[in-house]
PDB file of C-alpha atoms in Angstrom:
ATOM      1  CA  MET O  78     -16.008  18.030   9.839  1.00 43.00           C
ATOM      2  CA  SER O  79     -15.713  21.735  10.542  1.00 47.00           C
ATOM      3  CA  ALA O  80     -17.425  24.462   8.567  1.00 44.00           C
ATOM      4  CA  LEU O  81     -14.051  25.514   7.149  1.00 53.00           C
ATOM      5  CA  THR O  82     -13.437  22.170   5.452  1.00 67.00           C
ATOM      6  CA  LYS O  83     -16.986  21.506   4.260  1.00 83.00           C
ATOM      7  CA  ILE O  84     -17.323  21.498   0.505  1.00 90.00           C
ATOM      8  CA  LYS O  85     -20.351  21.220  -1.737  1.00 92.00           C
ATOM      9  CA  LYS O  86     -21.470  17.800  -2.900  1.00 93.00           C
ATOM     10  CA  GLY O  87     -20.997  18.800  -6.551  1.00 94.00           C
ATOM     11  CA  THR O  88     -17.462  20.012  -5.845  1.00 94.00           C
ATOM     12  CA  PHE O  89     -16.667  16.733  -4.099  1.00 95.00           C
ATOM     13  CA  GLN O  90     -17.961  14.747  -7.081  1.00 95.00           C
ATOM     14  CA  HIS O  91     -16.076  16.972  -9.537  1.00 95.00           C
ATOM     15  CA  ILE O  92     -12.780  16.506  -7.706  1.00 96.00           C
ATOM     16  CA  GLU O  93     -13.349  12.756  -7.553  1.00 95.00           C
ATOM     17  CA  SER O  94     -13.951  12.716 -11.306  1.00 95.00           C
ATOM     18  CA  GLU O  95     -10.713  14.686 -11.780  1.00 95.00           C
ATOM     19  CA  LEU O  96      -8.894  12.063  -9.698  1.00 96.00           C
ATOM     20  CA  PHE O  97     -10.269   9.327 -11.956  1.00 95.00           C
ATOM     21  CA  ALA O  98      -9.246  11.334 -15.060  1.00 94.00           C
ATOM     22  CA  TYR O  99      -5.840  12.487 -13.761  1.00 96.00           C
ATOM     23  CA  HIS O 100      -3.749  10.531 -16.282  1.00 95.00           C
ATOM     24  CA  GLU O 101      -5.954  11.646 -19.193  1.00 95.00           C
ATOM     25  CA  THR O 102      -5.596  15.234 -17.953  1.00 94.00           C
ATOM     26  CA  ARG O 103      -1.790  14.930 -18.042  1.00 93.00           C
ATOM     27  CA  LYS O 104      -2.002  13.575 -21.621  1.00 94.00           C
ATOM     28  CA  GLU O 105      -4.288  16.449 -22.647  1.00 91.00           C
ATOM     29  CA  ILE O 106      -1.826  18.978 -21.175  1.00 90.00           C
ATOM     30  CA  VAL O 107       0.979  17.473 -23.266  1.00 90.00           C
ATOM     31  CA  ARG O 108      -1.253  17.460 -26.369  1.00 88.00           C
ATOM     32  CA  LEU O 109      -2.220  21.121 -25.934  1.00 84.00           C
ATOM     33  CA  LYS O 110       1.382  22.188 -25.340  1.00 82.00           C
ATOM     34  CA  ASN O 111       2.514  20.288 -28.442  1.00 84.00           C
ATOM     35  CA  GLU O 112      -0.272  21.863 -30.464  1.00 82.00           C
ATOM     36  CA  ILE O 113       0.804  25.323 -29.350  1.00 74.00           C
ATOM     37  CA  LEU O 114       4.522  24.642 -29.852  1.00 76.00           C
ATOM     38  CA  TYR O 115       4.457  22.642 -33.090  1.00 79.00           C
ATOM     39  CA  GLY O 116       1.018  22.775 -34.661  1.00 72.00           C
ATOM     40  CA  LYS O 117      -1.051  25.495 -36.173  1.00 59.00           C
ATOM     41  CA  PRO O 118      -3.429  26.800 -33.538  1.00 51.00           C
ATOM     42  CA  HIS O 119      -7.058  26.669 -34.630  1.00 50.00           C
ATOM     43  CA  PHE O 120      -7.651  30.281 -33.589  1.00 52.00           C
ATOM     44  CA  GLU O 121      -5.548  32.015 -36.234  1.00 50.00           C
ATOM     45  CA  ASN O 122      -6.843  35.379 -37.369  1.00 50.00           C
ATOM     46  CA  ILE O 123      -8.386  34.527 -40.750  1.00 53.00           C
ATOM     47  CA  GLY O 124      -9.343  37.513 -42.867  1.00 53.00           C
ATOM     48  CA  GLY O 125      -9.826  39.870 -39.952  1.00 54.00           C
ATOM     49  CA  GLY O 126      -7.862  42.801 -38.692  1.00 54.00           C
ATOM     50  CA  ARG O 127      -4.467  42.596 -37.115  1.00 55.00           C
ATOM     51  CA  SER O 128      -3.796  40.001 -34.456  1.00 55.00           C
ATOM     52  CA  ASN O 129      -3.159  41.111 -30.896  1.00 54.00           C
ATOM     53  CA  LEU O 130      -0.408  38.464 -30.572  1.00 51.00           C
ATOM     54  CA  PRO O 131       3.226  39.461 -31.012  1.00 50.00           C
ATOM     55  CA  GLY O 132       4.704  39.171 -34.530  1.00 57.00           C
ATOM     56  CA  ASP O 133       7.714  37.288 -33.172  1.00 56.00           C
ATOM     57  CA  PRO O 134       6.953  33.518 -33.344  1.00 62.00           C
ATOM     58  CA  THR O 135       8.821  32.787 -30.103  1.00 62.00           C
ATOM     59  CA  ALA O 136       6.988  35.523 -28.230  1.00 60.00           C
ATOM     60  CA  ARG O 137       3.693  34.371 -29.770  1.00 59.00           C
ATOM     61  CA  THR O 138       4.299  30.808 -28.559  1.00 59.00           C
ATOM     62  CA  ALA O 139       5.226  32.025 -25.081  1.00 58.00           C
ATOM     63  CA  THR O 140       2.110  34.197 -24.989  1.00 61.00           C
ATOM     64  CA  LEU O 141      -0.117  31.320 -26.057  1.00 62.00           C
ATOM     65  CA  LEU O 142       1.421  28.964 -23.484  1.00 59.00           C
ATOM     66  CA  THR O 143       0.817  31.433 -20.661  1.00 61.00           C
ATOM     67  CA  THR O 144      -2.650  32.648 -21.698  1.00 59.00           C
ATOM     68  CA  HIS O 145      -4.331  29.469 -22.959  1.00 68.00           C
ATOM     69  CA  ARG O 146      -7.303  29.144 -20.586  1.00 81.00           C
ATOM     70  CA  GLU O 147      -7.948  25.428 -21.024  1.00 82.00           C
ATOM     71  CA  LEU O 148      -4.271  24.610 -20.577  1.00 82.00           C
ATOM     72  CA  GLU O 149      -4.072  26.815 -17.491  1.00 86.00           C
ATOM     73  CA  SER O 150      -7.128  25.135 -15.960  1.00 89.00           C
ATOM     74  CA  LEU O 151      -5.882  21.609 -16.645  1.00 91.00           C
ATOM     75  CA  GLU O 152      -2.442  22.410 -15.237  1.00 91.00           C
ATOM     76  CA  ARG O 153      -3.989  23.869 -12.090  1.00 92.00           C
ATOM     77  CA  ILE O 154      -6.046  20.727 -11.531  1.00 94.00           C
ATOM     78  CA  ALA O 155      -3.116  18.387 -12.228  1.00 95.00           C
ATOM     79  CA  THR O 156      -0.639  20.263 -10.025  1.00 95.00           C
ATOM     80  CA  SER O 157      -3.144  20.414  -7.156  1.00 95.00           C
ATOM     81  CA  ILE O 158      -3.692  16.659  -7.336  1.00 96.00           C
ATOM     82  CA  GLU O 159       0.064  16.030  -7.637  1.00 96.00           C
ATOM     83  CA  SER O 160       1.030  18.218  -4.699  1.00 96.00           C
ATOM     84  CA  VAL O 161      -1.575  16.644  -2.415  1.00 97.00           C
ATOM     85  CA  TYR O 162      -0.676  13.134  -3.608  1.00 97.00           C
ATOM     86  CA  GLU O 163       3.074  13.658  -3.077  1.00 97.00           C
ATOM     87  CA  ALA O 164       2.479  14.798   0.516  1.00 97.00           C
ATOM     88  CA  LEU O 165       0.501  11.647   1.393  1.00 97.00           C
ATOM     89  CA  PRO O 166       1.909   8.705   3.339  1.00 97.00           C
ATOM     90  CA  GLU O 167       2.421   5.483   1.370  1.00 97.00           C
ATOM     91  CA  ASP O 168      -0.802   3.786   2.515  1.00 96.00           C
ATOM     92  CA  LYS O 169      -2.959   6.677   1.322  1.00 97.00           C
ATOM     93  CA  LYS O 170      -1.043   6.831  -1.982  1.00 97.00           C
ATOM     94  CA  ARG O 171      -1.777   3.124  -2.454  1.00 96.00           C
ATOM     95  CA  MET O 172      -5.475   3.747  -1.794  1.00 96.00           C
ATOM     96  CA  ILE O 173      -5.518   6.476  -4.473  1.00 96.00           C
ATOM     97  CA  GLN O 174      -3.758   4.177  -6.942  1.00 95.00           C
ATOM     98  CA  LEU O 175      -6.120   1.274  -6.276  1.00 95.00           C
ATOM     99  CA  LYS O 176      -9.349   3.288  -6.311  1.00 95.00           C
ATOM    100  CA  TYR O 177      -8.725   5.961  -8.921  1.00 95.00           C
ATOM    101  CA  TRP O 178      -5.780   4.998 -11.115  1.00 93.00           C
ATOM    102  CA  SER O 179      -6.147   1.234 -11.659  1.00 90.00           C
ATOM    103  CA  LYS O 180      -7.539   0.290 -15.057  1.00 85.00           C
ATOM    104  CA  PRO O 181     -10.004  -1.312 -15.427  1.00 84.00           C
ATOM    105  CA  GLN O 182     -11.561  -0.168 -12.174  1.00 81.00           C
ATOM    106  CA  THR O 183     -13.189  -3.283 -10.729  1.00 83.00           C
ATOM    107  CA  ARG O 184     -12.471  -2.827  -7.017  1.00 86.00           C
ATOM    108  CA  THR O 185     -15.070  -1.702  -4.523  1.00 92.00           C
ATOM    109  CA  TRP O 186     -14.220   0.063  -1.282  1.00 94.00           C
ATOM    110  CA  ASP O 187     -14.683  -3.263   0.463  1.00 94.00           C
ATOM    111  CA  GLY O 188     -12.273  -4.962  -1.955  1.00 94.00           C
ATOM    112  CA  ILE O 189      -9.657  -2.259  -1.468  1.00 95.00           C
ATOM    113  CA  ALA O 190     -10.079  -2.499   2.317  1.00 95.00           C
ATOM    114  CA  LEU O 191      -9.522  -6.245   2.146  1.00 95.00           C
ATOM    115  CA  GLU O 192      -6.463  -5.833  -0.104  1.00 93.00           C
ATOM    116  CA  MET O 193      -4.961  -3.158   2.150  1.00 94.00           C
ATOM    117  CA  SER O 194      -5.921  -4.906   5.410  1.00 95.00           C
ATOM    118  CA  THR O 195      -7.807  -1.907   6.725  1.00 95.00           C
ATOM    119  CA  HIS O 196     -11.430  -0.967   7.337  1.00 96.00           C
ATOM    120  CA  ARG O 197     -13.736   0.457   4.685  1.00 96.00           C
ATOM    121  CA  ALA O 198     -14.641   3.375   6.980  1.00 97.00           C
ATOM    122  CA  THR O 199     -10.953   4.293   7.273  1.00 97.00           C
ATOM    123  CA  LEU O 200     -10.615   4.390   3.484  1.00 97.00           C
ATOM    124  CA  ILE O 201     -13.718   6.578   3.140  1.00 96.00           C
ATOM    125  CA  ARG O 202     -12.356   8.949   5.801  1.00 97.00           C
ATOM    126  CA  TRP O 203      -9.016   9.131   3.949  1.00 97.00           C
ATOM    127  CA  ARG O 204     -10.803   9.794   0.666  1.00 96.00           C
ATOM    128  CA  ASN O 205     -12.853  12.609   2.225  1.00 96.00           C
ATOM    129  CA  GLU O 206      -9.736  14.231   3.686  1.00 96.00           C
ATOM    130  CA  ILE O 207      -7.848  13.979   0.388  1.00 96.00           C
ATOM    131  CA  VAL O 208     -10.712  15.416  -1.681  1.00 96.00           C
ATOM    132  CA  ARG O 209     -11.196  18.291   0.803  1.00 95.00           C
ATOM    133  CA  THR O 210      -7.454  19.036   0.724  1.00 95.00           C
ATOM    134  CA  ILE O 211      -7.457  19.156  -3.089  1.00 96.00           C
ATOM    135  CA  ALA O 212     -10.524  21.429  -2.994  1.00 94.00           C
ATOM    136  CA  MET O 213      -8.825  23.828  -0.584  1.00 93.00           C
ATOM    137  CA  LYS O 214      -5.643  23.805  -2.684  1.00 93.00           C
ATOM    138  CA  MET O 215      -7.681  24.781  -5.750  1.00 91.00           C
ATOM    139  CA  GLY O 216      -9.765  27.362  -3.892  1.00 88.00           C
ATOM    140  CA  TRP O 217     -12.996  25.475  -4.517  1.00 86.00           C
ATOM    141  CA  ARG O 218     -15.765  24.986  -1.989  1.00 82.00           C
TER     142      ARG O 218
END
């Protein structure tokens, strides 16, 4: 592993947790967008001065969709995972599905290796490469 692709242990663990939570992240993105589009945002200006958001409801919604920090962060994580996943060959996609996206998660690396007819060390190497690629895509180290 070269110095350019080395990432911190905490970053590695964080990206792995994001892989496990990918489908929940997609659901949260949809929920936040629906809240902005159809619900009353919880950050309305109550009793204060004038709002800095446009008076036009369409412009206000567009502004909220593009400036919502949590939504922006979740979308960045999800699109990074998606773009890396889509570029993977089928065997690595299957490994991601078995390890991170199968519910309930009962498989060990050894069990996945047996199911995929490959070695555990190969799967770990693939995982490390995938996590590092996602980290680089997101600009994390």
